[in-house]
PDB file of C-alpha atoms and ligand atoms in Angstrom:
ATOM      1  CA  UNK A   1       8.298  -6.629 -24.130  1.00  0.00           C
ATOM      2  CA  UNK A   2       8.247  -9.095 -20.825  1.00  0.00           C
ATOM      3  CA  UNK A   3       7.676  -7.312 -17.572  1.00  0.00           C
ATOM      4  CA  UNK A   4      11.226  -7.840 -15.484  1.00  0.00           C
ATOM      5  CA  UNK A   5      13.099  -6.696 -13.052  1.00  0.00           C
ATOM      6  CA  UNK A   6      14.397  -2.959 -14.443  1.00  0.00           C
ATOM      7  CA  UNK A   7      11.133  -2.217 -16.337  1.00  0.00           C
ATOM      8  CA  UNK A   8       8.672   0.430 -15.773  1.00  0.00           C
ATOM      9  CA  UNK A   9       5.024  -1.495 -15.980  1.00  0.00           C
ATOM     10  CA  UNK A  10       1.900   0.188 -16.015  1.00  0.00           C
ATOM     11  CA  UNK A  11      -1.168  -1.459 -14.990  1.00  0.00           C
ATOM     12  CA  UNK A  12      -5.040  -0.615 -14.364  1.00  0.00           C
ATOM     13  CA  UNK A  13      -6.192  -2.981 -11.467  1.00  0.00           C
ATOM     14  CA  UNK A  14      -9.225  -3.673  -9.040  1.00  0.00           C
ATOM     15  CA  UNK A  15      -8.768  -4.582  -5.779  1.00  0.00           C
ATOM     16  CA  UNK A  16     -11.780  -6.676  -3.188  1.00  0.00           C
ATOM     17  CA  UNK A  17     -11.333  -8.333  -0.276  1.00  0.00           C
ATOM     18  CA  UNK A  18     -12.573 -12.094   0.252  1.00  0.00           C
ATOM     19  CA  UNK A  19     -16.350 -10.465   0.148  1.00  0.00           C
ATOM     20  CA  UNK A  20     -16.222  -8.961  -2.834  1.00  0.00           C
ATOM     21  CA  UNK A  21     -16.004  -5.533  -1.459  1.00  0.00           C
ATOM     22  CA  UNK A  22     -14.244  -2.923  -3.431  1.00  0.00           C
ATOM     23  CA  UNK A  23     -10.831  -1.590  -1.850  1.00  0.00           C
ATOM     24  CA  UNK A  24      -8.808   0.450  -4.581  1.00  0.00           C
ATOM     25  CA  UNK A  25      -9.154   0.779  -8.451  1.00  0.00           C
ATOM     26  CA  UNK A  26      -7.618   2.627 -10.793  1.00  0.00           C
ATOM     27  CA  UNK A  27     -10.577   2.801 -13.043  1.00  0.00           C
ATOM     28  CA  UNK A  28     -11.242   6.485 -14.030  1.00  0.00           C
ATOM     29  CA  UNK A  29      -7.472   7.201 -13.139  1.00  0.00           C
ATOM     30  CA  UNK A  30      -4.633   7.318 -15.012  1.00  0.00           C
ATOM     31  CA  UNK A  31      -2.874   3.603 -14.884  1.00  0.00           C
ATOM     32  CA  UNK A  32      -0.615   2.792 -11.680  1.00  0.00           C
ATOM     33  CA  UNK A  33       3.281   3.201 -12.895  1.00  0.00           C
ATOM     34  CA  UNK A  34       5.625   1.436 -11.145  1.00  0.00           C
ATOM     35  CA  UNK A  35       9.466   0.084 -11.465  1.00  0.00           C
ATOM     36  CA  UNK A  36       9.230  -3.632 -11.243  1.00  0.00           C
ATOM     37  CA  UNK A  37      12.089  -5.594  -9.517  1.00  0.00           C
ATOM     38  CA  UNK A  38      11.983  -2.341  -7.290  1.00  0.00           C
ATOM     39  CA  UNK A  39       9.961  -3.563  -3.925  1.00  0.00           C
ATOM     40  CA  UNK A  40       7.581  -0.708  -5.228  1.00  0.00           C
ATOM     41  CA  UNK A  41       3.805  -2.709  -4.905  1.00  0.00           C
ATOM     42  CA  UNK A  42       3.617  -5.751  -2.811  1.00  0.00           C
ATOM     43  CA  UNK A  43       5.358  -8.885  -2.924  1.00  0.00           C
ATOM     44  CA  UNK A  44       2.499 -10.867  -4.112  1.00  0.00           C
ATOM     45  CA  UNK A  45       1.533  -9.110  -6.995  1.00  0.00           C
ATOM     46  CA  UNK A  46       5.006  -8.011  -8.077  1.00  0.00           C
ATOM     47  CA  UNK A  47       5.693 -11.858  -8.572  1.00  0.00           C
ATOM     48  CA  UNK A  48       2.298 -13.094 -10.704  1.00  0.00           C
ATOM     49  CA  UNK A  49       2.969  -9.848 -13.004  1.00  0.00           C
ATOM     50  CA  UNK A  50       6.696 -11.199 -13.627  1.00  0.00           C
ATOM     51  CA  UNK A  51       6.844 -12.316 -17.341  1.00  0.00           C
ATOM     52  CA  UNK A  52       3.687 -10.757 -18.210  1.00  0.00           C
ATOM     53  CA  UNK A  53       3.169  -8.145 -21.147  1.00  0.00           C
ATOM     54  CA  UNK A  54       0.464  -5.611 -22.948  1.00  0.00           C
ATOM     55  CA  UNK A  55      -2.526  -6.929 -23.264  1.00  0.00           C
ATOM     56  CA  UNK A  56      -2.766  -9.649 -20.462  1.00  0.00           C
ATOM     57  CA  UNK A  57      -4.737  -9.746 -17.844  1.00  0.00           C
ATOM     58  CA  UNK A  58      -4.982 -11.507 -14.957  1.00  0.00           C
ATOM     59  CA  UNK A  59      -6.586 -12.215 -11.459  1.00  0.00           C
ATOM     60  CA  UNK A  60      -4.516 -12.558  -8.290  1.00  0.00           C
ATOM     61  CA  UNK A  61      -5.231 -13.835  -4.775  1.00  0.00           C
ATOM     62  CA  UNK A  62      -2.715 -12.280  -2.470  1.00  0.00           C
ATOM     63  CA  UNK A  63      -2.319 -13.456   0.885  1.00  0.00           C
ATOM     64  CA  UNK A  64      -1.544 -11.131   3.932  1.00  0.00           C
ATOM     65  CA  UNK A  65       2.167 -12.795   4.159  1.00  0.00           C
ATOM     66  CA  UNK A  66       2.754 -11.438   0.404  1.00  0.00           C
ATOM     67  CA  UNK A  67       0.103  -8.012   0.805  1.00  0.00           C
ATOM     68  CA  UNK A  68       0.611  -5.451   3.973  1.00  0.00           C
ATOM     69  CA  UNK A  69       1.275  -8.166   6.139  1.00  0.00           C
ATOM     70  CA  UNK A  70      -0.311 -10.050   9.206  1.00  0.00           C
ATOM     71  CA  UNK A  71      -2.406  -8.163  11.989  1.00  0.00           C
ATOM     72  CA  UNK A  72      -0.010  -7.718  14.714  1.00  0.00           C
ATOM     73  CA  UNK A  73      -1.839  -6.948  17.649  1.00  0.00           C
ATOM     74  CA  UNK A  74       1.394  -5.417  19.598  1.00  0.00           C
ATOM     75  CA  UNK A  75       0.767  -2.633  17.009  1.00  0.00           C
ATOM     76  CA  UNK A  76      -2.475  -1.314  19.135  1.00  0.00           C
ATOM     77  CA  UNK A  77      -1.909   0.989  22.112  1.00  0.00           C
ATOM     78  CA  UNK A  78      -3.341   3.010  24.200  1.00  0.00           C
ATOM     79  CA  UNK A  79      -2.188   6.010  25.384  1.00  0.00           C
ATOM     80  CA  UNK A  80      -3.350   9.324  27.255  1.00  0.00           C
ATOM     81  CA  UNK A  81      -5.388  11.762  25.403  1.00  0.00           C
ATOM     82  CA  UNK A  82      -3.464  14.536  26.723  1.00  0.00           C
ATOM     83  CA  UNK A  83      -0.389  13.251  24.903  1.00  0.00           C
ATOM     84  CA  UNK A  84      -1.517  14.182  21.683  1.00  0.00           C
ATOM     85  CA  UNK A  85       0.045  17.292  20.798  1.00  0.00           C
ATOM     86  CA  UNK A  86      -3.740  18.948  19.679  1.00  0.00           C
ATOM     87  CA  UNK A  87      -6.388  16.617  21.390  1.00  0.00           C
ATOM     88  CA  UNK A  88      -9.164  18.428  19.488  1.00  0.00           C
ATOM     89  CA  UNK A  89      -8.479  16.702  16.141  1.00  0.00           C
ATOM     90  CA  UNK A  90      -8.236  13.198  18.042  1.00  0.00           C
ATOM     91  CA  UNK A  91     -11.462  11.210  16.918  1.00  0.00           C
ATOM     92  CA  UNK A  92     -12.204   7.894  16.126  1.00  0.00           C
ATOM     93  CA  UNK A  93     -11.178   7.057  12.601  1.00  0.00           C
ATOM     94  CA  UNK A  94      -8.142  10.175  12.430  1.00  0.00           C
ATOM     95  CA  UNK A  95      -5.122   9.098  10.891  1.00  0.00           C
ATOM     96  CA  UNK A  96      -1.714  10.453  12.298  1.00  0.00           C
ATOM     97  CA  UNK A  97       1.928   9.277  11.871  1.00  0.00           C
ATOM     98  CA  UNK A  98       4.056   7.648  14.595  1.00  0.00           C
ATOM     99  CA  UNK A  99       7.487   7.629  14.349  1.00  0.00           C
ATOM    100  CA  UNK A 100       8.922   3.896  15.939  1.00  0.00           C
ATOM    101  CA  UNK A 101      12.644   3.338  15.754  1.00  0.00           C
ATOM    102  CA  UNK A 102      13.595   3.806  11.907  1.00  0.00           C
ATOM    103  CA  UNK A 103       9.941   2.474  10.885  1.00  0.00           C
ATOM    104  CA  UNK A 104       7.043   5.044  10.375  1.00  0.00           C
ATOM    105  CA  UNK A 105       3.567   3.641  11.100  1.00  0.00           C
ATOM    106  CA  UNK A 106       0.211   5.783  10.230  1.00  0.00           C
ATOM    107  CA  UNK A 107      -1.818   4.833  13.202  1.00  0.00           C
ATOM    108  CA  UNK A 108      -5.377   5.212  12.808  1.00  0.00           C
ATOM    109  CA  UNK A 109      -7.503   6.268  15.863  1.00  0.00           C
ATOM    110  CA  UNK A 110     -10.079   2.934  16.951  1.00  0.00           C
ATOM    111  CA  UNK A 111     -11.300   3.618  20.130  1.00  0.00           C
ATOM    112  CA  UNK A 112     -11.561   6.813  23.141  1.00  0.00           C
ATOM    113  CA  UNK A 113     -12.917   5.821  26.366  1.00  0.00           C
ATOM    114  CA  UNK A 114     -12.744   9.214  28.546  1.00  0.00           C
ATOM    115  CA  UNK A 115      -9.495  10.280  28.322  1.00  0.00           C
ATOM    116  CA  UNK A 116      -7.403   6.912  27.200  1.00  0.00           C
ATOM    117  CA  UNK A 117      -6.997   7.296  22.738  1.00  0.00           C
ATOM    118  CA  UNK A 118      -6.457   3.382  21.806  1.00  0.00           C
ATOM    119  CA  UNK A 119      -4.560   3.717  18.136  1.00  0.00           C
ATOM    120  CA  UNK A 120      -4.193   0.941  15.971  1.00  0.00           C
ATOM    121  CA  UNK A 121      -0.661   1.017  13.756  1.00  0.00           C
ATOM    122  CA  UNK A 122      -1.538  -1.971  11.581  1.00  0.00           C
ATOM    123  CA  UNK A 123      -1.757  -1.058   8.021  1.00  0.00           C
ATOM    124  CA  UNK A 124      -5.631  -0.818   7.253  1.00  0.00           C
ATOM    125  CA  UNK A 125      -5.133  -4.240   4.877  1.00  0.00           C
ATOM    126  CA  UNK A 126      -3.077  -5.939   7.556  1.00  0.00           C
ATOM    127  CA  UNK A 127      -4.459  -9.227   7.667  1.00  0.00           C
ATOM    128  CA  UNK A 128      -6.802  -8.924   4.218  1.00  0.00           C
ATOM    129  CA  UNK A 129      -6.736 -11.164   1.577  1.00  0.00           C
ATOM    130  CA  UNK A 130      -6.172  -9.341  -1.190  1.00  0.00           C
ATOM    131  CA  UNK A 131      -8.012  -9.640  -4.681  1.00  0.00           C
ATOM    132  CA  UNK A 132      -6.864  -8.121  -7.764  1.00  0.00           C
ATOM    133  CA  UNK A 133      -7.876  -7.950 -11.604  1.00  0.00           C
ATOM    134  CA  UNK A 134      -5.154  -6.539 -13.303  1.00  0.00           C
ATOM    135  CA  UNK A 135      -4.653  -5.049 -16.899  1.00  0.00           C
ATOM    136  CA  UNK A 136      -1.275  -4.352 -18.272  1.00  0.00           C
ATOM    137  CA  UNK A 137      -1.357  -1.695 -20.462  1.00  0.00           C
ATOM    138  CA  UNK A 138       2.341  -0.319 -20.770  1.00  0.00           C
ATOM    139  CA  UNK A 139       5.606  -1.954 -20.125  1.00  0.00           C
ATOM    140  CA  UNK A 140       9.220  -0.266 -21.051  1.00  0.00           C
ATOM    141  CA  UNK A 141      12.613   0.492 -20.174  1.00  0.00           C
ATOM    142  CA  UNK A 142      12.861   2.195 -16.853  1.00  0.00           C
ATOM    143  CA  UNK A 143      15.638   5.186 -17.703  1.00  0.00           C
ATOM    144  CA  UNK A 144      19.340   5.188 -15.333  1.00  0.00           C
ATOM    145  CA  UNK A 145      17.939   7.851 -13.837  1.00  0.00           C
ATOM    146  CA  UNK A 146      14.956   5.740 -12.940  1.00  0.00           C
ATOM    147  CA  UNK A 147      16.757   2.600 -12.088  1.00  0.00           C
ATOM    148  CA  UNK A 148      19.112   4.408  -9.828  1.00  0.00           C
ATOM    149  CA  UNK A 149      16.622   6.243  -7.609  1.00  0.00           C
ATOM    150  CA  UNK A 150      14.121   2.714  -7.685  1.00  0.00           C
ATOM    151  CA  UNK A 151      10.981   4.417  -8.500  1.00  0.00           C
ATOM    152  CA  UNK A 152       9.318   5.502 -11.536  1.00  0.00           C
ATOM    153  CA  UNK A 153       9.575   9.181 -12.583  1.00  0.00           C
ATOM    154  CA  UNK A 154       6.349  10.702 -13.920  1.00  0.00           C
ATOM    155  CA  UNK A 155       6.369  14.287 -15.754  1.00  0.00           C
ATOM    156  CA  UNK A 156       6.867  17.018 -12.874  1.00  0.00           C
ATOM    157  CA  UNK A 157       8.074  14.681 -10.427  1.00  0.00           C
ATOM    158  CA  UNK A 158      11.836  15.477  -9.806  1.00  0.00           C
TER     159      UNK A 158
HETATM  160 ZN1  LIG B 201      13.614   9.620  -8.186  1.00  0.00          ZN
END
């Protein structure tokens, strides 16, 4: 069976940057399940897993246009410590949502200079180039109830 649009795929993968340094894996893990067709991984490796089916394998170069995107620098601000709603847990590195229009961004504290918090709300692989080796190991029918909700269910998930 072909990986298309409507099928739940299950892959193990690897993901570096441009230096070699590793990023994600799902080596020790159970496999990544996901509904293809669905907008559920990113564009760029959605498309080179198209056709594909048990067995293969295959390495993928990603750019940031078809990964999390390009670093948008209007996405850093700075803002008053005493805005946070517990300033003790702000430190460089802490990860909080933000809430922008309809959009959620997780910001990720960069920077506190006295008492101005600079947050960045890029994605952390904003801008990356994104390497993956990738195993298929499963591909099947996603069910209705699957197709209908776009995602894949796995046992104990709703
Ligand atoms: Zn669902």
């Amino acid at each position: 069976m072909n990986i298309t649009s409507g099928k739940v795929v299950h892959i193990h993968y690897t993901l570096t940057d441009d230096a070699g340094e590793l990023l994600d894996t799902s080596a020790g893990q159970e496999p990544l399940a996901y509904l293809h067709g669905a907008g559920n991984i990113i564009p760029g490796l959605e498309n080179a897993l198209e056709g594909k089916t048990v067995g293969d394998t295959l390495s993928v170069v990603v750019p940031p246009e078809e990964g999390y995107g390009l670093y948008n620098a209007e996405l850093v601000e700075t803002v008053l410590l005493s805005q946070f709603p517990d300033p003790s847990q702000v430190e460089v590195g802490a990860r909080f949502g933000v809430q922008a229009g309809d959009m959620m961004y997780i910001a990720t504290v960069t920077d506190i200079v006295g008492d101005r918090v600079t947050f960045d709300m890029n994605h952390p692989l904003a801008g990356v180039t994104l390497h993956f080796d990738v195993a298929v190991v499963g591909v099947e029918d996603a069910t209705p109830e699957e197709l209908a909700h776009g995602h894949v269910h796995t046992p104990g998930a709703h």
